[in-house]
Coordinates of C-alpha atoms in Angstrom, one line a residue:
Chain A
M1 CA 0.1 -0.1 -0.2
I2 CA 2.7 2.0 0.9
E3 CA 4.4 1.6 -2.3
L4 CA 1.3 2.5 -4.3
L5 CA 1.1 5.7 -2.4
V6 CA 4.5 6.7 -3.0
V7 CA 4.1 6.0 -6.8
A8 CA 1.1 8.1 -6.9
A9 CA 2.6 10.9 -5.1
G10 CA 5.7 11.1 -7.4
G11 CA 3.3 10.7 -10.5
G12 CA 0.7 13.4 -9.5
V13 CA 3.8 15.7 -9.2
G14 CA 5.6 14.6 -12.1
A15 CA 2.5 14.8 -14.5
A16 CA 1.6 18.4 -12.8
A17 CA 5.5 19.5 -13.6
R18 CA 4.9 18.0 -17.3
F19 CA 1.6 20.1 -17.8
M20 CA 3.4 23.2 -16.9
V21 CA 6.5 22.8 -18.7
D22 CA 5.1 21.5 -21.6
G23 CA 2.4 24.6 -21.5
E24 CA 5.2 27.1 -21.3
I25 CA 7.1 25.7 -24.5
R26 CA 4.1 25.0 -26.4
A27 CA 3.5 28.9 -25.7
R28 CA 6.6 29.8 -27.4
H29 CA 6.8 27.2 -30.1
S30 CA 3.4 27.2 -31.9
G31 CA 2.9 24.9 -34.6
G32 CA 5.4 22.0 -36.3
F33 CA 7.6 19.9 -34.1
P34 CA 6.1 18.9 -30.6
W35 CA 8.9 20.3 -28.7
G36 CA 7.1 20.5 -25.0
T37 CA 6.6 16.6 -25.0
F38 CA 9.9 16.0 -26.5
V39 CA 11.9 18.4 -24.1
V40 CA 9.9 16.6 -21.0
N41 CA 10.7 13.2 -22.1
V42 CA 14.4 14.1 -22.8
V43 CA 14.7 15.7 -19.4
G44 CA 12.8 12.8 -17.6
S45 CA 14.9 10.0 -19.4
F46 CA 18.3 12.0 -18.0
L47 CA 16.7 12.1 -14.6
I48 CA 15.6 8.6 -14.3
G49 CA 19.3 7.6 -15.4
V50 CA 20.8 9.8 -12.4
L51 CA 18.2 8.9 -9.6
A52 CA 18.4 5.2 -10.2
T53 CA 21.9 5.0 -10.1
L54 CA 22.1 7.2 -7.3
T55 CA 19.7 5.1 -5.4
F56 CA 21.6 1.9 -6.3
A57 CA 24.8 3.7 -4.9
L58 CA 22.9 4.6 -1.7
V59 CA 22.2 0.5 -1.2
E60 CA 25.8 -0.1 -1.6
R61 CA 27.0 2.2 0.9
G62 CA 24.7 0.9 3.2
A63 CA 21.2 2.3 3.3
P64 CA 18.4 0.2 4.3
E65 CA 17.1 -1.7 1.5
D66 CA 13.0 -0.7 2.1
V67 CA 14.1 3.0 2.3
A68 CA 16.1 2.7 -0.7
S69 CA 13.3 1.0 -2.4
V70 CA 10.6 3.2 -1.6
L71 CA 13.0 6.2 -2.6
L72 CA 13.4 4.3 -6.1
L73 CA 9.6 4.0 -6.3
A74 CA 8.8 7.5 -5.8
L75 CA 11.3 9.1 -7.6
T76 CA 11.9 6.8 -10.7
V77 CA 8.5 4.9 -11.3
G78 CA 6.3 7.8 -9.7
L79 CA 8.4 11.0 -10.5
C80 CA 10.0 10.3 -13.7
G81 CA 7.2 7.9 -15.0
G82 CA 4.7 10.6 -14.3
F83 CA 6.7 13.2 -15.9
T84 CA 7.5 11.5 -19.0
T85 CA 4.5 10.1 -21.5
F86 CA 4.3 7.7 -24.2
S87 CA 1.0 7.9 -25.2
T88 CA 1.0 12.0 -26.1
A89 CA 4.4 11.5 -27.8
T90 CA 3.0 8.6 -29.8
M91 CA -0.5 10.8 -30.5
E92 CA 1.4 13.6 -31.6
S93 CA 3.5 11.8 -34.3
V94 CA 0.1 10.6 -35.3
R95 CA -1.4 14.0 -35.8
L96 CA 1.7 15.1 -37.5
A97 CA 1.6 12.0 -40.1
Q98 CA -2.3 12.8 -40.6
S99 CA -1.6 16.2 -41.4
G100 CA 0.6 15.2 -44.3
R101 CA 3.9 16.0 -42.0
L102 CA 5.1 12.5 -42.5
R103 CA 8.8 13.5 -42.0
L104 CA 8.1 15.3 -38.8
A105 CA 6.2 12.3 -37.5
L106 CA 9.0 10.2 -38.2
A107 CA 11.6 12.6 -36.7
N108 CA 9.5 13.0 -33.8
S109 CA 9.1 9.1 -33.0
L110 CA 12.7 8.2 -34.1
G111 CA 14.5 11.4 -32.4
T112 CA 12.6 11.0 -29.1
L113 CA 13.6 7.4 -29.1
A114 CA 17.1 8.2 -29.7
V115 CA 17.7 10.8 -27.7
T116 CA 15.7 9.9 -24.6
V117 CA 18.1 6.3 -24.9
T118 CA 21.1 8.5 -24.9
A119 CA 20.0 10.9 -22.1
A120 CA 19.2 7.8 -19.9
G121 CA 22.9 6.6 -20.6
L122 CA 24.1 10.0 -20.1
G123 CA 22.1 10.1 -16.8
M124 CA 23.6 6.8 -15.4
A125 CA 26.9 7.8 -16.2
V126 CA 26.6 11.4 -14.4
G127 CA 24.8 9.5 -11.4
G128 CA 27.9 7.1 -11.5
L129 CA 30.2 10.0 -10.7
F130 CA 28.3 11.0 -7.7
G131 CA 27.4 7.3 -6.4
Chain B
M1 CA -8.0 38.1 -19.7
T2 CA -8.3 34.5 -18.4
R3 CA -5.3 32.4 -17.6
A4 CA -3.6 30.1 -19.7
P5 CA -4.7 26.4 -18.3
H6 CA -1.2 25.3 -17.7
R7 CA -0.9 28.5 -15.1
D8 CA -4.2 27.8 -13.7
W9 CA -4.0 25.8 -10.4
R10 CA -7.4 24.3 -10.4
Y11 CA -6.2 22.5 -13.9
I12 CA -2.7 21.8 -12.7
G13 CA -4.5 20.2 -9.6
L14 CA -6.6 18.5 -12.1
V15 CA -3.6 16.8 -13.9
A16 CA -1.6 15.9 -10.7
L17 CA -4.8 14.2 -9.6
G18 CA -5.1 12.3 -12.7
G19 CA -1.3 11.6 -13.0
A20 CA -1.3 10.1 -9.6
G21 CA -4.1 7.7 -10.3
G22 CA -2.2 6.7 -13.9
S23 CA 1.1 6.4 -12.2
A24 CA -0.6 4.0 -9.2
A25 CA -2.4 2.2 -12.2
R26 CA 0.9 1.9 -14.2
H27 CA 2.6 0.3 -11.2
L28 CA -0.1 -1.9 -10.7
V29 CA -0.8 -3.1 -14.2
S30 CA 3.0 -3.6 -15.0
G31 CA 3.4 -5.6 -12.0
W32 CA 0.9 -7.9 -13.0
S33 CA 1.9 -8.0 -16.8
T34 CA 5.4 -9.1 -15.5
A35 CA 4.1 -11.8 -12.8
P36 CA 3.5 -14.8 -15.2
L37 CA 7.2 -14.0 -16.3
N38 CA 8.5 -13.9 -12.7
L39 CA 7.0 -17.6 -12.1
V40 CA 8.9 -18.8 -15.2
S41 CA 12.0 -17.3 -14.2
V42 CA 12.1 -18.8 -10.6
T43 CA 11.4 -22.1 -11.9
P44 CA 14.6 -24.4 -11.3
G45 CA 16.9 -25.0 -14.4
G46 CA 19.8 -22.3 -14.3
A47 CA 20.4 -19.4 -16.4
V48 CA 17.2 -17.1 -17.3
P49 CA 16.4 -17.3 -20.6
V50 CA 17.3 -13.9 -22.5
L51 CA 13.7 -13.1 -23.8
L52 CA 12.9 -12.7 -20.0
L53 CA 14.4 -9.3 -20.2
F54 CA 11.9 -8.3 -22.4
P55 CA 10.2 -5.4 -20.2
V56 CA 6.6 -6.7 -20.8
G57 CA 5.3 -4.3 -18.0
T58 CA 6.2 -0.8 -19.8
F59 CA 5.5 -2.3 -23.3
V60 CA 1.7 -3.3 -22.1
V61 CA 0.9 0.0 -20.3
N62 CA 2.5 2.0 -23.2
L63 CA 0.4 0.2 -25.9
V64 CA -2.9 0.5 -23.8
G65 CA -2.4 4.1 -22.9
A66 CA -1.5 5.1 -26.7
F67 CA -5.0 3.1 -27.6
A68 CA -6.9 4.8 -24.8
L69 CA -5.3 8.3 -25.6
G70 CA -6.3 8.0 -29.6
Y71 CA -9.9 7.2 -28.7
L72 CA -10.2 9.8 -26.2
L73 CA -8.8 12.7 -28.3
E74 CA -10.7 11.6 -31.4
A75 CA -13.9 11.0 -29.7
L76 CA -13.2 14.9 -27.9
S77 CA -12.6 16.6 -31.2
R78 CA -15.4 15.0 -33.0
R79 CA -17.6 16.3 -30.5
G80 CA -16.7 20.1 -31.9
R81 CA -15.7 22.9 -29.7
E82 CA -13.7 22.5 -26.5
T83 CA -16.4 23.3 -23.7
V84 CA -15.0 23.7 -20.2
R85 CA -16.2 20.0 -19.5
R86 CA -14.2 18.7 -22.7
R87 CA -11.2 20.7 -21.4
K88 CA -11.1 19.0 -18.0
I89 CA -12.0 15.7 -19.5
R90 CA -8.6 16.2 -21.8
L91 CA -6.6 17.4 -19.1
G92 CA -7.8 15.1 -16.3
I93 CA -7.9 11.9 -18.2
G94 CA -5.7 12.7 -21.4
T95 CA -2.9 14.7 -19.8
G96 CA -3.2 13.3 -16.3
V97 CA -4.2 9.7 -16.2
L98 CA -3.2 8.6 -19.6
G99 CA -0.2 10.9 -19.6
G100 CA 0.8 9.2 -16.2
F101 CA -0.1 5.6 -17.2
T102 CA 2.4 5.9 -20.1
T103 CA 6.0 6.5 -19.7
Y104 CA 8.9 7.3 -21.6
S105 CA 11.7 7.4 -19.0
A106 CA 11.3 3.8 -18.2
L107 CA 11.5 2.7 -22.1
A108 CA 14.7 4.4 -22.3
L109 CA 16.2 3.2 -19.1
E110 CA 15.2 -0.1 -19.9
T111 CA 16.3 -0.2 -23.5
Q112 CA 19.6 1.4 -22.0
H113 CA 20.0 -1.5 -19.6
L114 CA 19.3 -4.3 -22.1
L115 CA 22.1 -2.2 -24.2
T116 CA 24.6 -2.5 -21.5
Q117 CA 23.7 -6.1 -20.9
G118 CA 25.1 -6.7 -24.5
A119 CA 21.2 -7.8 -25.2
A120 CA 21.4 -5.5 -28.3
G121 CA 18.9 -7.5 -30.6
L122 CA 16.3 -7.5 -27.9
A123 CA 16.7 -3.8 -27.2
L124 CA 15.9 -3.2 -30.7
L125 CA 13.0 -5.5 -30.6
Y126 CA 11.8 -3.8 -27.5
V127 CA 11.9 -0.5 -29.3
V128 CA 10.5 -1.6 -32.7
L129 CA 7.6 -3.3 -31.2
T130 CA 6.8 -0.5 -29.0
L131 CA 6.9 2.3 -31.5
V132 CA 5.2 0.4 -34.0
G133 CA 2.6 -1.1 -31.4
G134 CA 2.0 2.1 -29.8
T135 CA 1.5 4.0 -33.3
T136 CA -1.0 1.0 -34.2
A137 CA -2.8 1.2 -31.1
C138 CA -3.2 4.8 -31.4
L139 CA -4.7 4.6 -34.9
G140 CA -6.9 1.8 -33.7
G141 CA -8.2 3.8 -31.0
I142 CA -8.5 7.0 -33.5
A143 CA -10.3 4.7 -35.9
I144 CA -12.8 3.0 -33.1
A145 CA -13.7 6.7 -32.0
A146 CA -14.3 7.8 -35.5
R147 CA -16.5 4.9 -36.0
A148 CA -18.6 5.2 -32.8
D149 CA -18.9 8.8 -33.7
R150 CA -20.5 8.2 -37.3
H151 CA -22.9 5.7 -35.4
R152 CA -24.0 8.1 -33.2
E153 CA -24.6 11.0 -36.1
Q154 CA -26.8 8.3 -38.1
R155 CA -28.7 7.5 -35.0
S156 CA -29.4 11.0 -34.3
R157 CA -30.7 11.5 -37.7
P158 CA -34.6 11.2 -38.2

């Protein structure tokens, strides 16, 4: 039960942050490429790499495993999971393709994937520096 | 001048509430969809088959969420102008629940994990299935909402 609560709390904060960040970016870049969702997904993927690595480092340094696992759930599954979104990214690509902008749609789908996976790797490396 | 929704605390609260529910649901569904695999992996007999590394949980929630968002946004856009009620549904259920239910960070981290484990083939399979499956599911949701809307219009004609 505590697991579900911390995931929900992290996810709520993450989703609200995504809504605000996406809205601010959207207000500055109207039309064309969905930069808001792209930025949110890249930043969230970098963060999950950092946070997951740091939490595992905590356990190695002797932090209690139950505390670490609650922390991991709140920050990675909750916060980063709620902050990033696959459904909106997919929907935006589909809408771009439907409006005839197939190249932008492909660039969004493949670009988001490539950059987020790279960002997660970078995050793991950065987390390793501090862990 | 009314505040933009993403600066209006009532809408932000709605998205947070939806995101909390969606994230909790993701955690549950993701656990359930991985459970059968965990049963297999604890059976005696040595090494874990490489296919068990496939992140089934994230894969399932992302496809289901993409389908549902396609359905929801298509259904809403076919009802016409966005009223306050429709905006609440779009932001609460779409941006909040379904945005929180699906995740890109886990997809990225799991792919990176597979790559560092030397399972590049499985990583490729995972991302291709997720992107192709997610897009197909989203299109499916859109098509079903469009069909339902046409039926609704036919029924409403005298």
